[in-house]
Coordinates of N, CA and C in Angstrom, one line a residue:
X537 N 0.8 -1.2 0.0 CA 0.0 0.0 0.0 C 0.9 1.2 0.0
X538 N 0.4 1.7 -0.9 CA 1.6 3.3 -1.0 C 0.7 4.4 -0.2
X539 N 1.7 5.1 0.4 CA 1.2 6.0 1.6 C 0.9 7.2 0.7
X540 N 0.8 8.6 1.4 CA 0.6 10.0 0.8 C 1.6 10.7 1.5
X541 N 2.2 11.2 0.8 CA 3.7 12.2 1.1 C 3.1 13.7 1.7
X542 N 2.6 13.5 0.6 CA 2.4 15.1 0.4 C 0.5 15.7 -0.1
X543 N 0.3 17.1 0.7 CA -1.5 17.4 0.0 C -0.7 19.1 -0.7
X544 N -2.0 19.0 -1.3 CA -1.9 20.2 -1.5 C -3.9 20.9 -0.9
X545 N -3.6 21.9 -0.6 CA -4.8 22.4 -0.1 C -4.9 23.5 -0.9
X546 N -6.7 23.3 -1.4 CA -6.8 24.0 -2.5 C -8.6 24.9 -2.2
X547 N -8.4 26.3 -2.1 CA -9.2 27.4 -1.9 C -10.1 28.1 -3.1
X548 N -11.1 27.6 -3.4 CA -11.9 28.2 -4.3 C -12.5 29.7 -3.6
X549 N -12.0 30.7 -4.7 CA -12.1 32.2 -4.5 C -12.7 33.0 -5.5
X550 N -12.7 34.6 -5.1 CA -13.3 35.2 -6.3 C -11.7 35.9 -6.9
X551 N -10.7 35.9 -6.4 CA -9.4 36.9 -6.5 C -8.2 35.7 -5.6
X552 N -8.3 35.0 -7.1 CA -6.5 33.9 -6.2 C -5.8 34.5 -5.7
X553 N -4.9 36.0 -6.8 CA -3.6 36.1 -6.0 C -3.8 36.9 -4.6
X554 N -5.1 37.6 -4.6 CA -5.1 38.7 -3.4 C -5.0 37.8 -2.0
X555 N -5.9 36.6 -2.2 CA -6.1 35.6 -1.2 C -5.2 34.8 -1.1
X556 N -3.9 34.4 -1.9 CA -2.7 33.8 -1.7 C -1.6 34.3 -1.4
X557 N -2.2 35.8 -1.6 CA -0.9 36.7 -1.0 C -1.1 37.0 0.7
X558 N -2.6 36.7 1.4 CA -2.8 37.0 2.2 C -2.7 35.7 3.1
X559 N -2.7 34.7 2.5 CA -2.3 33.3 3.4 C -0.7 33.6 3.0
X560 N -0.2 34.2 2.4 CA 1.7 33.9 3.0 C 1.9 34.5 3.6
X561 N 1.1 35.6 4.1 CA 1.5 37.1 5.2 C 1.2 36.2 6.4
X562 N -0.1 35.2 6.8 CA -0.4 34.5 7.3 C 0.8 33.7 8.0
X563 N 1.2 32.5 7.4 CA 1.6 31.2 7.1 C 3.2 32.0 7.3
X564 N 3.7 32.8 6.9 CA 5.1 32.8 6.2 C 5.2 32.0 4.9
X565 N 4.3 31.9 4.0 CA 4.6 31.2 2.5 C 5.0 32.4 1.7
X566 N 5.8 31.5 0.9 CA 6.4 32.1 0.1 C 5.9 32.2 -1.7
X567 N 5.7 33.1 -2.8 CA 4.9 32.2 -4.0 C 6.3 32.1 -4.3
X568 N 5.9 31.0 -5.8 CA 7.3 29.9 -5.9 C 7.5 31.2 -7.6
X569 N 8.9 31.0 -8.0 CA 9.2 31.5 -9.1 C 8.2 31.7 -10.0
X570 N 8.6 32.6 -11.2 CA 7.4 32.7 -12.6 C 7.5 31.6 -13.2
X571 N 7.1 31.3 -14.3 CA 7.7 30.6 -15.5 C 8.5 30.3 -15.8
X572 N 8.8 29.3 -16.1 CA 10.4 29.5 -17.2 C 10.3 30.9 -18.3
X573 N 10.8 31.8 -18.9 CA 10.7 32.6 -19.5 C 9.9 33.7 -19.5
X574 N 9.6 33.3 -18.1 CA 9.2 35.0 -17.8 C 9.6 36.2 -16.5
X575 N 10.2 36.7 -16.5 CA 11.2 37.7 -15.4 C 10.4 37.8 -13.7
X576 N 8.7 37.8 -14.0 CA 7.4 37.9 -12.9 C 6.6 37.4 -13.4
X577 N 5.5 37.6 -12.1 CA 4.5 36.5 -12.2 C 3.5 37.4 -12.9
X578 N 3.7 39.2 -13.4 CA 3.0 40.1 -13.7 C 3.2 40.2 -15.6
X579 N 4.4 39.9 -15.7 CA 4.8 39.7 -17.1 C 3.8 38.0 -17.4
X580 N 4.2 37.2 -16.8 CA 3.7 35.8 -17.0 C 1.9 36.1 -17.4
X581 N 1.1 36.9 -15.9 CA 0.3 37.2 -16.2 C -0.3 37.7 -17.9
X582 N 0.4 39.1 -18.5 CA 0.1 39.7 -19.2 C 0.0 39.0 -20.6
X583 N 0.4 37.9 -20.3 CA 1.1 37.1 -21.9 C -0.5 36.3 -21.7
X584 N -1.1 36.1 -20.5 CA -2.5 35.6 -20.6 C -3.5 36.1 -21.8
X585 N -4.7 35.9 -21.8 CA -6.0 35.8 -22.5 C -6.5 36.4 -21.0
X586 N -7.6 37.1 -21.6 CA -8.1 37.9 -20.2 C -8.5 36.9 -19.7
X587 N -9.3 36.2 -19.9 CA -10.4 35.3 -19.3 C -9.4 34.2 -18.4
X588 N -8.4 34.1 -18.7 CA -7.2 33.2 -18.1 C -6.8 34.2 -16.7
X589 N -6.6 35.3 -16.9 CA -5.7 36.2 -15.9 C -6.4 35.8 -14.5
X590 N -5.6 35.9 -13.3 CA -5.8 35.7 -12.0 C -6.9 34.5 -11.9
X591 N -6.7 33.4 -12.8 CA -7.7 32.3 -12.5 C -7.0 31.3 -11.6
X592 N -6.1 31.5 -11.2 CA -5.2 30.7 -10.0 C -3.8 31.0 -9.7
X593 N -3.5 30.9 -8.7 CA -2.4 31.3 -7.8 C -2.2 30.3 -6.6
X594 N -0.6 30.6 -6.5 CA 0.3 29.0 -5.6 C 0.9 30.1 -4.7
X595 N 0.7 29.1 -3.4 CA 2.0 29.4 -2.7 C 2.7 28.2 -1.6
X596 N 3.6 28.8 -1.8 CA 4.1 27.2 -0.8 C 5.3 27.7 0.5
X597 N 5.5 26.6 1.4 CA 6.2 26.9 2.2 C 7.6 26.8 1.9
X598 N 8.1 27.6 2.6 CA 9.7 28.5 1.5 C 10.9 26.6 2.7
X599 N 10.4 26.1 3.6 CA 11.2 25.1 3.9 C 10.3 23.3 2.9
X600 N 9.6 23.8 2.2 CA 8.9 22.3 1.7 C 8.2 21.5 2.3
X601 N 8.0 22.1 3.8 CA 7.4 21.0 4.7 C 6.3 20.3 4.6
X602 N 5.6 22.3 4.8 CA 4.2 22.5 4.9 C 3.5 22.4 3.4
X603 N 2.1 22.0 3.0 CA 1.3 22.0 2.3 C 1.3 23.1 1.1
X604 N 1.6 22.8 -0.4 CA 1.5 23.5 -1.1 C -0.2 24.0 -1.0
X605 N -0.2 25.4 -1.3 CA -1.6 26.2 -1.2 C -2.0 26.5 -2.6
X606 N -3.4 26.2 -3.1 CA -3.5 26.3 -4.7 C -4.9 27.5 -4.7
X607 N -5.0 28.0 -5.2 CA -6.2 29.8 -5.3 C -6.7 29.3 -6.6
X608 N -7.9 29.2 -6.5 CA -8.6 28.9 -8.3 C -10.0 29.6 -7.8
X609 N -10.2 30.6 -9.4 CA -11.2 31.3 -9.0 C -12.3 30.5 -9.6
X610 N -13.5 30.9 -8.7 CA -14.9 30.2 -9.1 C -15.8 31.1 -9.4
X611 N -17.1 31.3 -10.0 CA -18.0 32.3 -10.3 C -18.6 32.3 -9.2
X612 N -19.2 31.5 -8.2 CA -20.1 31.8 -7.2 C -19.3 32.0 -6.1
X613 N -20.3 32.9 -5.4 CA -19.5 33.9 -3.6 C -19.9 32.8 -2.9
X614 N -19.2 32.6 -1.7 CA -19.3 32.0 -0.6 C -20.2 32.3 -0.1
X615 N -21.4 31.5 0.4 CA -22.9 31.7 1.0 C -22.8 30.7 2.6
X616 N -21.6 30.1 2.5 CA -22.4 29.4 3.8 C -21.1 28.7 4.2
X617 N -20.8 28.3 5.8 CA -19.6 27.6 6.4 C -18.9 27.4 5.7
X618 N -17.3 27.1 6.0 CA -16.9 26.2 5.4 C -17.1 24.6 6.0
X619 N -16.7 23.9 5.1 CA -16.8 22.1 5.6 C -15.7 21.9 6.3
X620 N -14.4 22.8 5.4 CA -13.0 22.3 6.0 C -12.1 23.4 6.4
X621 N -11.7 24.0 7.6 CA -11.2 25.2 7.4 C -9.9 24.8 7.6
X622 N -8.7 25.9 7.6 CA -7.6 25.8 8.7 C -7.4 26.1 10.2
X623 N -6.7 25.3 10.4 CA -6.1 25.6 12.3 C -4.7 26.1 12.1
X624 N -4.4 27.3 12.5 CA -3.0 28.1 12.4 C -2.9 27.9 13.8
X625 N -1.5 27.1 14.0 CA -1.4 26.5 15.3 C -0.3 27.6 16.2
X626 N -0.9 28.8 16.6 CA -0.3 29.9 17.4 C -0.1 29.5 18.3
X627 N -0.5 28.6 19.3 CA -0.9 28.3 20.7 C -0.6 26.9 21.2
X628 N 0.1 26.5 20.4 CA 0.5 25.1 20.7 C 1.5 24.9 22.1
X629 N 0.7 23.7 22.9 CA 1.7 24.1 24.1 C 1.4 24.8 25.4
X630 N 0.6 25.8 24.4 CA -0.3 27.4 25.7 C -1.3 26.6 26.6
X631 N -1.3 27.3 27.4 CA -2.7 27.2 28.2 C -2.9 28.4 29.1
X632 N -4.4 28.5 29.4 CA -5.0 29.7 30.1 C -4.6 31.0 29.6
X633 N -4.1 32.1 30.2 CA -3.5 33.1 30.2 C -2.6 33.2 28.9
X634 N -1.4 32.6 29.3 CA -0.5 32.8 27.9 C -1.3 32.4 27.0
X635 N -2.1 31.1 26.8 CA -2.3 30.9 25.5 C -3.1 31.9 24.5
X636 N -4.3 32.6 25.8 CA -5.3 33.5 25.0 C -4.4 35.0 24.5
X637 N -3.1 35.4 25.5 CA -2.2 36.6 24.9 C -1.7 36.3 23.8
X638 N -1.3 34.7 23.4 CA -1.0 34.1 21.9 C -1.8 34.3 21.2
X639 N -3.7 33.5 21.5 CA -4.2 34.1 20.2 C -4.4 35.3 19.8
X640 N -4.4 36.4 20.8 CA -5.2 37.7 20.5 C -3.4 39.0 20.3
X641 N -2.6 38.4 20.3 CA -1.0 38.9 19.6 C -1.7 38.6 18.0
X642 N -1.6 37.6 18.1 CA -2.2 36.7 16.4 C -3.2 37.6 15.5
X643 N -4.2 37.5 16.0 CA -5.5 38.2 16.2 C -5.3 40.3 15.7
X644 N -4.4 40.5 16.1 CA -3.9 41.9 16.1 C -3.0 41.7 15.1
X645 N -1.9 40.9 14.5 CA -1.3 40.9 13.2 C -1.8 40.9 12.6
X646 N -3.0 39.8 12.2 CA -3.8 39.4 10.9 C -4.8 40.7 11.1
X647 N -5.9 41.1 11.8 CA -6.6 41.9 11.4 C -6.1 42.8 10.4
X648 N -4.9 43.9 10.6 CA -4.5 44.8 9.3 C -4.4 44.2 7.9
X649 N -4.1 42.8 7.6 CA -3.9 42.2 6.3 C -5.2 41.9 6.1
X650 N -6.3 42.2 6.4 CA -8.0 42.1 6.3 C -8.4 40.8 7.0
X651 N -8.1 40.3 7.9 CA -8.8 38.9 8.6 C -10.0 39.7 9.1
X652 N -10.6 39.3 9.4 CA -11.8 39.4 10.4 C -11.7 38.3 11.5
X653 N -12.1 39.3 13.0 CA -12.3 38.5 14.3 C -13.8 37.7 13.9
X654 N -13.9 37.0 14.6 CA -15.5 36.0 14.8 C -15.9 35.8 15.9
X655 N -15.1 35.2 16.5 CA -15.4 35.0 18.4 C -14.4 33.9 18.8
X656 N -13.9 34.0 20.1 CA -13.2 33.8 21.1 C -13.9 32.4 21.4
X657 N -13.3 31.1 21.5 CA -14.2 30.1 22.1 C -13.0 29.5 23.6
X658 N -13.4 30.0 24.3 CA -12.6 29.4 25.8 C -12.8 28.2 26.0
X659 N -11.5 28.0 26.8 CA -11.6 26.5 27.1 C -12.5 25.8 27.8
X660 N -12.8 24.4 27.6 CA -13.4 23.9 28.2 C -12.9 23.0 28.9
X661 N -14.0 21.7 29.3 CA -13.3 20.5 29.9 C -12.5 19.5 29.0
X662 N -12.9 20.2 27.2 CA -12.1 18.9 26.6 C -11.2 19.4 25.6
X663 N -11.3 21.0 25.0 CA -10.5 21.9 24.3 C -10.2 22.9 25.0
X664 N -8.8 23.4 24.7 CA -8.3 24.3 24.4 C -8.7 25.7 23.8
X665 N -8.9 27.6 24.6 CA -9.2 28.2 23.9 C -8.5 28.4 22.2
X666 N -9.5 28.7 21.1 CA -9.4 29.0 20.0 C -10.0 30.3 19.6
X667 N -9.8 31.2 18.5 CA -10.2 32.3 17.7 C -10.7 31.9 16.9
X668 N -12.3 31.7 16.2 CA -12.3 31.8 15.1 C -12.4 33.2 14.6
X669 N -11.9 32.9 12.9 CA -11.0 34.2 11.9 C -12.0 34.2 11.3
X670 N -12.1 35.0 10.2 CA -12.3 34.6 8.4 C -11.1 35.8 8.0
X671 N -11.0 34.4 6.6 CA -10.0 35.7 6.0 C -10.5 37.0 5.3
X672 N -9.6 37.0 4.2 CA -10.2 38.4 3.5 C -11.6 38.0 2.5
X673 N -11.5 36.9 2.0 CA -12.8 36.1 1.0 C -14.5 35.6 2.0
X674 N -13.8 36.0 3.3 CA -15.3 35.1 4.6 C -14.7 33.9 4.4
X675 N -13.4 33.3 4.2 CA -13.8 31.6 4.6 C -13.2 31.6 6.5
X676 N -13.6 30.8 6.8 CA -13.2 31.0 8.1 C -12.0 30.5 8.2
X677 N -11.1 30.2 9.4 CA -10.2 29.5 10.2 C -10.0 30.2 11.5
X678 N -9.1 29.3 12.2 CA -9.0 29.2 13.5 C -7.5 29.5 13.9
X679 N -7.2 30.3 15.2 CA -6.0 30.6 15.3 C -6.4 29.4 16.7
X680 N -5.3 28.4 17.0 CA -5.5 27.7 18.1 C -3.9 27.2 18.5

């Protein structure tokens, strides 16, 4: 049985690169080179067909570890939850006090790059406090 090495996690949006530029401010991701033969990803762009332009955008982690990120635009707006979000693991290790000055440190970076707060869920008897986010598109995630 062959295992799985590697995912790639992939975000259906109205604007790839805005929202791929905003998970590497996130994440620390990095986008990976242009083309072969082309100097940027703006030149690469231009050589498009309109209808092609900003219909997807990558970013990945600059050590290889973490999950390539893939942005593909779709015609319809997000109307409802997501099914699958992310957990940006700020808090790993924390508890009580420190952990909630971790999320809400967090919480105060990302707002300026357009996150939105949601609500604070305190700990309980079986989890760990979490933040839920949304980014800049409404999908949610969780600073935990």
């Amino acid at each position: 049985m062959t295992s799985i090495r590697q995912v790639q996690i992939t975000f259906d949006c109205a604007s790839p690169t805005r929202v791929a530029h905003f998970w590497c401010e996130v994440l620390g991701y990095v986008v990976p080179p242009p083309p072969e033969g082309f100097a940027s990803w703006d030149d690469y762009t231009l050589s498009l067909p309109q209808e092609k332009r900003d219909a997807g955008f990558v970013c990945q982690d600059p050590t290889g570890v973490g999950p390539r990120m893939y942005f593909q635009r779709v015609p319809e707006a997000k109307v409802v939850k997501n099914r699958v979000h992310l957990c940006v693991r700020v808090g790993t290790g924390l508890v009580g006090e420190e952990r909630l000055a971790a999320l809400e440190a967090e919480c105060a970076r990302l707002l300026p790059l357009g996150a939105k707060r949601v609500r604070l869920l305190l700990a309980d008897e079986e989890n760990e406090s979490c933040l839920v986010m949304q980014d800049i598109e409404g999908n949610e995630f969780c600073l935990d």
